[in-house]
Coordinates of C-alpha atoms in Angstrom, one line a residue:
M3 CA 136.4 210.9 2.9
L4 CA 136.7 214.0 5.1
G5 CA 139.1 212.3 7.5
N6 CA 141.3 211.1 4.6
L7 CA 141.4 214.6 3.1
L8 CA 142.2 216.3 6.4
A9 CA 144.9 213.7 7.1
W10 CA 146.6 214.2 3.7
R11 CA 146.5 218.0 3.8
M12 CA 147.9 218.4 7.3
R13 CA 150.6 215.9 6.9
I14 CA 151.8 217.3 3.6
F15 CA 152.4 220.7 5.0
A16 CA 154.2 219.4 8.1
R17 CA 157.2 218.4 6.0
R18 CA 157.8 222.1 5.3
S19 CA 158.0 222.9 9.0
N20 CA 161.0 220.9 9.9
C21 CA 159.1 217.9 11.3
D22 CA 160.9 214.6 11.0
S23 CA 158.6 213.6 8.2
R24 CA 161.3 211.9 6.2
A25 CA 161.5 209.3 9.0
M26 CA 157.8 209.0 9.0
G27 CA 157.9 208.0 5.3
L28 CA 155.5 210.3 3.4
A29 CA 156.3 209.7 -0.2
S30 CA 153.3 207.5 -0.9
A31 CA 150.9 210.1 0.7
A32 CA 152.7 212.9 -1.2
R33 CA 152.2 211.2 -4.6
R34 CA 148.5 210.6 -3.8
M35 CA 148.2 214.2 -2.7
H36 CA 149.8 215.6 -5.8
A37 CA 146.9 214.4 -7.9
V38 CA 144.3 215.6 -5.5
A39 CA 146.0 219.0 -5.1
D40 CA 146.2 219.6 -8.8
L41 CA 142.5 218.8 -9.3
M42 CA 141.4 221.0 -6.3
V43 CA 143.6 224.0 -6.8
H44 CA 142.6 224.5 -10.4
S45 CA 139.4 226.2 -9.3
I46 CA 141.4 229.2 -8.0
F47 CA 142.6 230.5 -11.3
P48 CA 140.6 229.4 -14.3
L49 CA 141.3 230.7 -17.7
M50 CA 138.4 233.0 -17.6
N51 CA 138.8 236.1 -15.5
T52 CA 136.8 234.8 -12.5
F53 CA 137.5 233.7 -9.0
P54 CA 135.1 231.7 -6.8
R55 CA 133.8 233.7 -3.8
V56 CA 134.0 230.8 -1.4
I57 CA 137.0 228.5 -1.2
L58 CA 138.5 226.4 1.5
A59 CA 141.8 228.2 1.4
M60 CA 143.5 226.1 4.0
V61 CA 142.9 223.0 1.8
I62 CA 144.2 224.7 -1.3
F63 CA 147.3 226.0 0.6
S64 CA 148.3 222.7 2.2
L65 CA 147.4 220.5 -0.7
S66 CA 149.6 222.5 -2.9
M67 CA 152.7 221.5 -1.0
A68 CA 152.4 218.1 -2.5
F69 CA 154.3 219.0 -5.7
D70 CA 157.3 219.7 -3.5
M71 CA 157.0 216.6 -1.4
R72 CA 157.6 214.0 -4.1
A73 CA 161.2 214.9 -4.5
Q74 CA 162.0 215.3 -0.9
V75 CA 160.8 212.2 0.9
R76 CA 161.5 208.5 0.7
D77 CA 159.0 205.7 0.7
E78 CA 160.0 204.2 4.0
P79 CA 157.0 204.3 6.2
V80 CA 157.5 203.6 9.9
N81 CA 155.8 200.5 11.3
P82 CA 152.6 201.6 13.2
A83 CA 153.7 199.8 16.3
I84 CA 157.1 201.6 16.4
L85 CA 155.3 204.9 15.6
E86 CA 153.0 204.4 18.5
Q87 CA 156.0 203.6 20.8
M88 CA 157.6 206.8 19.7
A89 CA 154.4 208.8 20.3
E90 CA 154.0 207.2 23.8
R91 CA 157.5 208.4 24.6
G92 CA 156.4 211.9 23.9
N93 CA 157.9 212.5 20.4
P94 CA 155.7 215.2 19.0
D95 CA 156.4 214.4 15.3
A96 CA 155.3 210.8 16.0
Q97 CA 152.3 212.0 17.8
F98 CA 151.4 214.2 14.9
E99 CA 152.0 211.4 12.3
L100 CA 150.1 208.9 14.4
G101 CA 147.1 211.3 14.7
I102 CA 147.1 211.8 11.0
R103 CA 147.2 208.1 10.2
L104 CA 144.3 207.5 12.6
L105 CA 142.4 210.3 11.0
G106 CA 142.8 208.9 7.5
G107 CA 142.8 205.2 8.4
E108 CA 146.2 204.6 6.8
G109 CA 147.7 201.4 8.1
L110 CA 145.5 201.7 11.2
E111 CA 141.8 201.4 11.9
K112 CA 140.3 204.9 11.3
D113 CA 139.5 206.6 14.6
E114 CA 139.0 210.3 14.5
K115 CA 138.6 210.6 18.3
K116 CA 142.0 208.9 19.0
A117 CA 143.5 211.0 16.2
A118 CA 142.3 214.2 18.0
E119 CA 143.8 212.9 21.3
W120 CA 147.3 212.4 19.7
L121 CA 147.2 215.8 18.0
Q122 CA 146.2 217.4 21.3
K123 CA 149.3 215.8 22.9
G124 CA 151.5 217.2 20.1
A125 CA 149.8 220.6 20.4
A126 CA 150.5 220.7 24.1
Q127 CA 154.2 220.5 23.3
Q128 CA 154.0 223.6 21.0
H129 CA 154.3 221.4 18.0
L130 CA 153.1 223.8 15.3
P131 CA 151.7 221.3 12.7
S132 CA 149.7 219.6 15.6
M133 CA 148.4 223.0 16.8
N134 CA 147.3 223.9 13.3
A135 CA 145.8 220.5 12.7
L136 CA 143.9 220.8 16.0
G137 CA 142.4 224.0 14.6
T138 CA 141.3 222.1 11.5
L139 CA 139.6 219.4 13.5
Y140 CA 137.7 222.0 15.5
E141 CA 136.7 223.8 12.3
T142 CA 135.5 220.7 10.5
G143 CA 134.2 218.7 13.6
A144 CA 136.4 215.7 12.8
G145 CA 137.1 213.9 16.1
L146 CA 136.0 216.9 18.2
A147 CA 132.9 219.0 18.6
K148 CA 132.8 221.6 15.9
D149 CA 133.8 224.9 17.4
E150 CA 134.9 227.7 15.0
K151 CA 136.1 230.0 17.9
K152 CA 138.5 227.3 19.2
A153 CA 139.6 226.6 15.6
Y154 CA 140.5 230.2 15.2
E155 CA 142.3 230.3 18.6
W156 CA 144.5 227.3 17.7
Y157 CA 145.3 228.7 14.3
L158 CA 146.2 231.9 15.9
R159 CA 148.6 230.3 18.4
A160 CA 150.5 228.5 15.6
A161 CA 150.4 231.6 13.4
E162 CA 151.9 233.8 16.1
Y163 CA 154.9 231.4 16.1
G164 CA 155.3 232.0 12.4
Y165 CA 153.7 228.8 11.0
P166 CA 152.6 229.9 7.4
L167 CA 149.8 227.4 7.0
A168 CA 148.3 228.7 10.3
Q169 CA 148.7 232.2 9.1
Q170 CA 146.9 231.3 6.0
N171 CA 144.1 229.8 8.1
V172 CA 143.9 232.8 10.3
S173 CA 143.5 234.9 7.2
E174 CA 140.7 232.7 6.0
C175 CA 139.0 233.0 9.4
F176 CA 139.0 236.8 9.2
E177 CA 138.0 236.7 5.5
R178 CA 134.9 234.6 6.2
G179 CA 134.1 235.6 9.8
R180 CA 134.7 232.2 11.2
G181 CA 135.4 232.2 14.9
V182 CA 136.2 235.9 14.8
A183 CA 134.6 239.0 13.4
Q184 CA 134.9 239.4 9.7
D185 CA 137.7 241.7 8.7
S186 CA 139.1 241.7 5.1
K187 CA 141.9 244.0 6.0
E188 CA 143.1 241.8 8.9
A189 CA 142.7 238.8 6.6
S190 CA 145.1 240.5 4.1
K191 CA 147.6 241.2 6.8
W192 CA 147.8 237.6 7.8
L193 CA 147.9 236.4 4.3
A194 CA 150.8 238.8 3.6
R195 CA 152.7 237.2 6.4
A196 CA 152.4 233.8 4.9
A197 CA 153.2 235.0 1.4
H198 CA 156.4 236.7 2.6
Q199 CA 157.6 233.3 3.8
D200 CA 157.8 232.1 0.2
F201 CA 154.9 229.7 0.4
A202 CA 153.6 229.5 -3.2
P203 CA 149.8 229.1 -2.5
A204 CA 149.7 232.0 -0.1
Q205 CA 151.6 234.1 -2.6
A206 CA 149.1 233.3 -5.3
L207 CA 146.1 234.1 -3.1
Y208 CA 147.8 237.4 -2.0
G209 CA 148.2 238.1 -5.7
W210 CA 144.5 237.6 -6.3
K211 CA 143.7 240.0 -3.5
L212 CA 145.9 242.6 -5.1
E213 CA 144.4 242.0 -8.5
T214 CA 140.9 242.3 -7.3
G215 CA 141.3 244.8 -4.5
T216 CA 139.8 242.5 -1.9
G217 CA 140.7 243.8 1.5
I218 CA 143.7 245.6 0.1
E219 CA 144.4 248.4 -2.4
K220 CA 144.1 247.1 -5.9
D221 CA 147.4 246.9 -7.7
T222 CA 147.5 244.6 -10.7
K223 CA 151.2 245.2 -11.3
E224 CA 152.1 244.0 -7.8
A225 CA 149.6 241.1 -8.2
A226 CA 151.6 239.9 -11.3
N227 CA 154.8 240.0 -9.2
W228 CA 153.2 237.8 -6.6
Y229 CA 151.8 235.4 -9.2
L230 CA 155.3 235.2 -10.6
K231 CA 156.8 234.3 -7.2
S232 CA 154.1 231.6 -6.7
A233 CA 154.6 230.3 -10.2
Q234 CA 158.4 230.1 -9.7
G235 CA 157.6 228.2 -6.5
G236 CA 155.8 225.6 -8.5
L237 CA 152.1 226.3 -8.1
V238 CA 150.4 225.3 -11.3
R239 CA 147.4 227.6 -11.1
A240 CA 149.7 230.6 -10.4
M241 CA 151.4 229.7 -13.7
T242 CA 148.2 229.7 -15.6
R243 CA 147.0 232.9 -13.9
L244 CA 150.2 234.7 -14.8
A245 CA 149.9 233.3 -18.3
Y246 CA 146.4 234.8 -18.5
M247 CA 147.7 238.2 -17.2
Y248 CA 150.2 238.2 -20.1
Y249 CA 147.4 237.0 -22.5
I250 CA 145.2 240.0 -21.8
G251 CA 148.0 242.5 -20.8
K252 CA 146.8 243.0 -17.2
G253 CA 149.5 244.1 -14.8
V254 CA 152.1 243.2 -17.3
P255 CA 152.7 244.0 -21.0
L256 CA 150.6 242.0 -23.5
D257 CA 152.9 239.1 -24.4
Y258 CA 151.6 236.0 -26.1
R259 CA 155.0 234.3 -26.1
R260 CA 155.3 234.5 -22.4
A261 CA 151.6 233.5 -22.0
E262 CA 152.3 230.4 -24.1
A263 CA 155.5 229.6 -22.2
W264 CA 153.7 229.7 -18.8
Y265 CA 150.7 227.7 -20.2
R266 CA 153.1 225.1 -21.5
R267 CA 155.0 224.8 -18.2
A268 CA 151.7 224.4 -16.3
A269 CA 150.5 221.8 -18.8
R270 CA 153.3 219.5 -18.0
S271 CA 151.8 219.0 -14.6
D272 CA 149.1 216.5 -13.7
D273 CA 146.5 219.3 -13.7
P274 CA 143.9 218.6 -16.4
M275 CA 142.7 222.2 -16.4
A276 CA 146.2 223.5 -17.1
R277 CA 146.2 221.4 -20.3
N278 CA 142.7 222.8 -21.0
D279 CA 144.0 226.3 -20.7
L280 CA 146.9 225.6 -23.1
A281 CA 144.5 224.0 -25.6
W282 CA 142.3 227.1 -25.4
F283 CA 145.2 229.4 -26.0
L284 CA 146.4 227.4 -29.0
S285 CA 142.9 227.4 -30.4
V286 CA 141.6 230.9 -30.0
C287 CA 144.6 233.3 -29.5
P288 CA 144.1 236.6 -31.3
D289 CA 147.5 236.2 -33.0
D290 CA 147.3 233.4 -35.6
N291 CA 151.1 232.8 -35.2
F292 CA 150.2 230.9 -32.1
H293 CA 147.5 228.6 -33.5
D294 CA 148.1 224.9 -33.4
G295 CA 144.8 223.1 -33.8
D296 CA 146.1 219.5 -33.8
S297 CA 148.1 220.0 -30.6
A298 CA 145.1 221.8 -29.0
V299 CA 142.9 218.8 -29.8
D300 CA 145.4 216.5 -28.1
F301 CA 145.6 218.6 -25.0
A302 CA 141.9 219.1 -24.7
R303 CA 141.1 215.4 -25.2
S304 CA 143.7 214.6 -22.5
S305 CA 142.2 217.1 -20.1
L306 CA 138.7 215.7 -20.7
A307 CA 139.8 212.2 -20.2
D308 CA 141.3 213.0 -16.8
L309 CA 138.2 214.6 -15.4
K310 CA 135.7 212.4 -13.8
E311 CA 132.8 214.6 -14.7
E312 CA 132.1 216.3 -18.0
D313 CA 133.1 220.0 -17.7
Y314 CA 131.4 222.3 -20.1
Q315 CA 134.5 224.5 -20.2
V316 CA 136.7 221.6 -21.4
I317 CA 134.2 220.4 -23.9
D318 CA 133.9 224.0 -25.2
T319 CA 137.7 224.0 -25.5
L320 CA 137.7 220.7 -27.4
A321 CA 135.2 222.1 -29.8
A322 CA 137.3 225.2 -30.4
A323 CA 140.4 223.0 -31.0
L324 CA 138.5 220.8 -33.4
A325 CA 137.4 223.8 -35.4
R326 CA 140.9 225.2 -35.4
S327 CA 142.1 221.9 -36.8
G328 CA 139.5 222.1 -39.6
N329 CA 137.2 219.4 -38.2
Y330 CA 134.0 221.5 -38.2
G331 CA 131.5 218.6 -38.2
E332 CA 132.9 217.2 -34.9
A333 CA 133.3 220.7 -33.6
V334 CA 129.6 221.3 -34.0
Q335 CA 128.7 218.1 -32.3
T336 CA 131.1 218.8 -29.5
Q337 CA 129.9 222.4 -29.0
T338 CA 126.4 221.1 -28.7
K339 CA 127.5 218.8 -25.9
A340 CA 129.2 221.8 -24.2
I341 CA 125.9 223.6 -24.3
L342 CA 124.0 220.7 -22.8
A343 CA 126.7 220.3 -20.1
F344 CA 126.4 224.0 -19.2
E345 CA 122.6 223.5 -18.9
K346 CA 123.3 221.0 -16.1
E347 CA 126.0 223.1 -14.6
K348 CA 124.0 226.3 -14.2
T349 CA 121.3 224.5 -12.2
S350 CA 123.8 223.2 -9.6
N351 CA 126.2 226.2 -9.5
K352 CA 124.7 228.7 -7.0
E353 CA 127.6 231.1 -7.5
M354 CA 126.6 232.0 -11.0
S355 CA 124.6 235.2 -11.3
P356 CA 121.8 235.4 -13.9
E357 CA 124.0 237.9 -15.8
D358 CA 126.9 235.4 -15.9
V359 CA 124.6 232.6 -17.1
A360 CA 123.1 234.7 -19.9
K361 CA 126.5 235.8 -21.0
L362 CA 127.9 232.3 -21.1
E363 CA 124.9 231.0 -22.9
Q364 CA 125.3 233.6 -25.6
E365 CA 129.0 232.9 -26.0
L366 CA 128.5 229.2 -26.3
S367 CA 125.7 229.6 -28.8
E368 CA 127.7 232.1 -30.9
R369 CA 130.6 229.7 -31.1
L370 CA 128.2 227.0 -32.3
K371 CA 127.0 229.3 -35.1
T372 CA 130.6 230.0 -36.0
Y373 CA 131.5 226.3 -36.4
R374 CA 128.4 225.7 -38.4
G375 CA 129.6 228.4 -40.7
Q376 CA 132.8 226.4 -41.2
Q377 CA 134.9 229.0 -39.3
P378 CA 137.2 228.6 -36.2
F379 CA 136.6 230.9 -33.2
T380 CA 139.2 233.5 -32.5
E381 CA 139.2 235.8 -29.5
E382 CA 139.3 239.6 -30.0
E383 CA 142.5 241.5 -29.3
P384 CA 142.4 242.5 -25.7
K385 CA 142.4 246.1 -24.4
F386 CA 145.4 245.9 -22.2
E387 CA 146.5 248.1 -19.4
A388 CA 148.8 251.0 -20.2
G389 CA 152.0 251.8 -18.3
T390 CA 152.9 248.2 -17.4
K391 CA 156.5 247.0 -17.3
P392 CA 158.0 243.6 -17.8
L393 CA 158.7 241.5 -14.8
M394 CA 162.4 241.6 -14.4
D395 CA 162.6 238.2 -12.7
D396 CA 160.6 236.4 -15.3
R397 CA 163.0 234.1 -17.2
I398 CA 160.4 231.9 -18.7
L399 CA 161.3 232.5 -22.3
E400 CA 164.9 231.4 -21.8
E401 CA 164.0 228.5 -19.5
E402 CA 161.4 227.1 -21.9
H403 CA 163.5 227.9 -25.0
M404 CA 160.5 229.5 -26.6
P405 CA 161.0 230.2 -30.4
R406 CA 160.5 233.6 -31.8
R407 CA 157.3 234.2 -33.7
K408 CA 156.8 236.3 -36.9
K409 CA 156.1 239.9 -36.2
R410 CA 152.6 241.0 -36.8
N411 CA 150.7 244.3 -36.9
V412 CA 149.0 245.1 -33.7
S413 CA 145.6 246.6 -33.6
P414 CA 145.1 250.4 -33.3
G415 CA 146.1 251.7 -29.9
N416 CA 148.2 248.6 -29.1
D417 CA 151.6 250.2 -29.4
I418 CA 153.7 247.2 -28.4
E419 CA 155.3 244.3 -30.2
I420 CA 153.4 241.2 -29.2
S421 CA 155.9 238.6 -30.3

């Protein structure tokens, strides 16, 4: 499994670095990767205002290239024998592709050691994807003895040549102290280099650093700008994060229309959590002009069906949607399932603090009481940031042809028009 994942992630990104990947025929891999990418990347920007402390950012970054690959490559895979001949003649793209196929066992018998040998040959020719891939092999111990210092050194070599994925990986090495002394500020510098090359996942992660003040001065307004760049680049979880920023008025003016528009665009992807986020919005938005219980039920059921394991968040969303649609009996049953699913989750999730667990337990129980009382759950009006300005480059309302909603009275202190 590890070899397959490494093979996919390294190949997908190579297409963006002017390798002759079209000749290598990567469409099938790209389609497979698109589904994997959506499922993995969703953990970056959940609907709730949280962010996991530990992520394998290089996986997230490179997997996220898959959405772009599908439209850019043809399904014309090179015969392994011909590919090997090309590699033997010293073609670095062929050496990289052959190494990746051997690593994942695609059309060839899986052999991580041979894969490493071919990637080493490509790296010796200053082939940037091969250099970065070699760093990944050292970091994970696939085909080579695990060595975090060597991993960092190979990432750095490719990064210094301007390879964005390697810059992202160098950033992660500094962030987590892998192969180099931990340094959040240096991590932010390298991540900024990758983000400024218009690579959507790096832009989103840089936005998160700005939003949270991790290794860089906190600036929610600038964070929103980077989320927008990433979202416009096609990263689904940046779309939902930007939607959430609009939903709570963080870094941008409170704007439920724009929030809905970005949630809807994200929901058209294959990411089940994006559909979950839209379902939650349609179920619990403070502005009842945006409620649509029936559609929310459809989105929530679709999200739940696409997840291999029961996720308490999605079950919780389905319960809210059922209540919004007036089906309180099923909402109670579903919310009870959400609570049971959370009981299982909290025992395995080591990142949850006791305070987080207690808060979630209380929220889930309170919603259950609400449904038993034949009432839907509605979130409270958020206390948004003052002094924010609209993002001038955000054309989501026009692009999505969002209808205007009825005007409503905003709560005291909220001196803006929400819709």
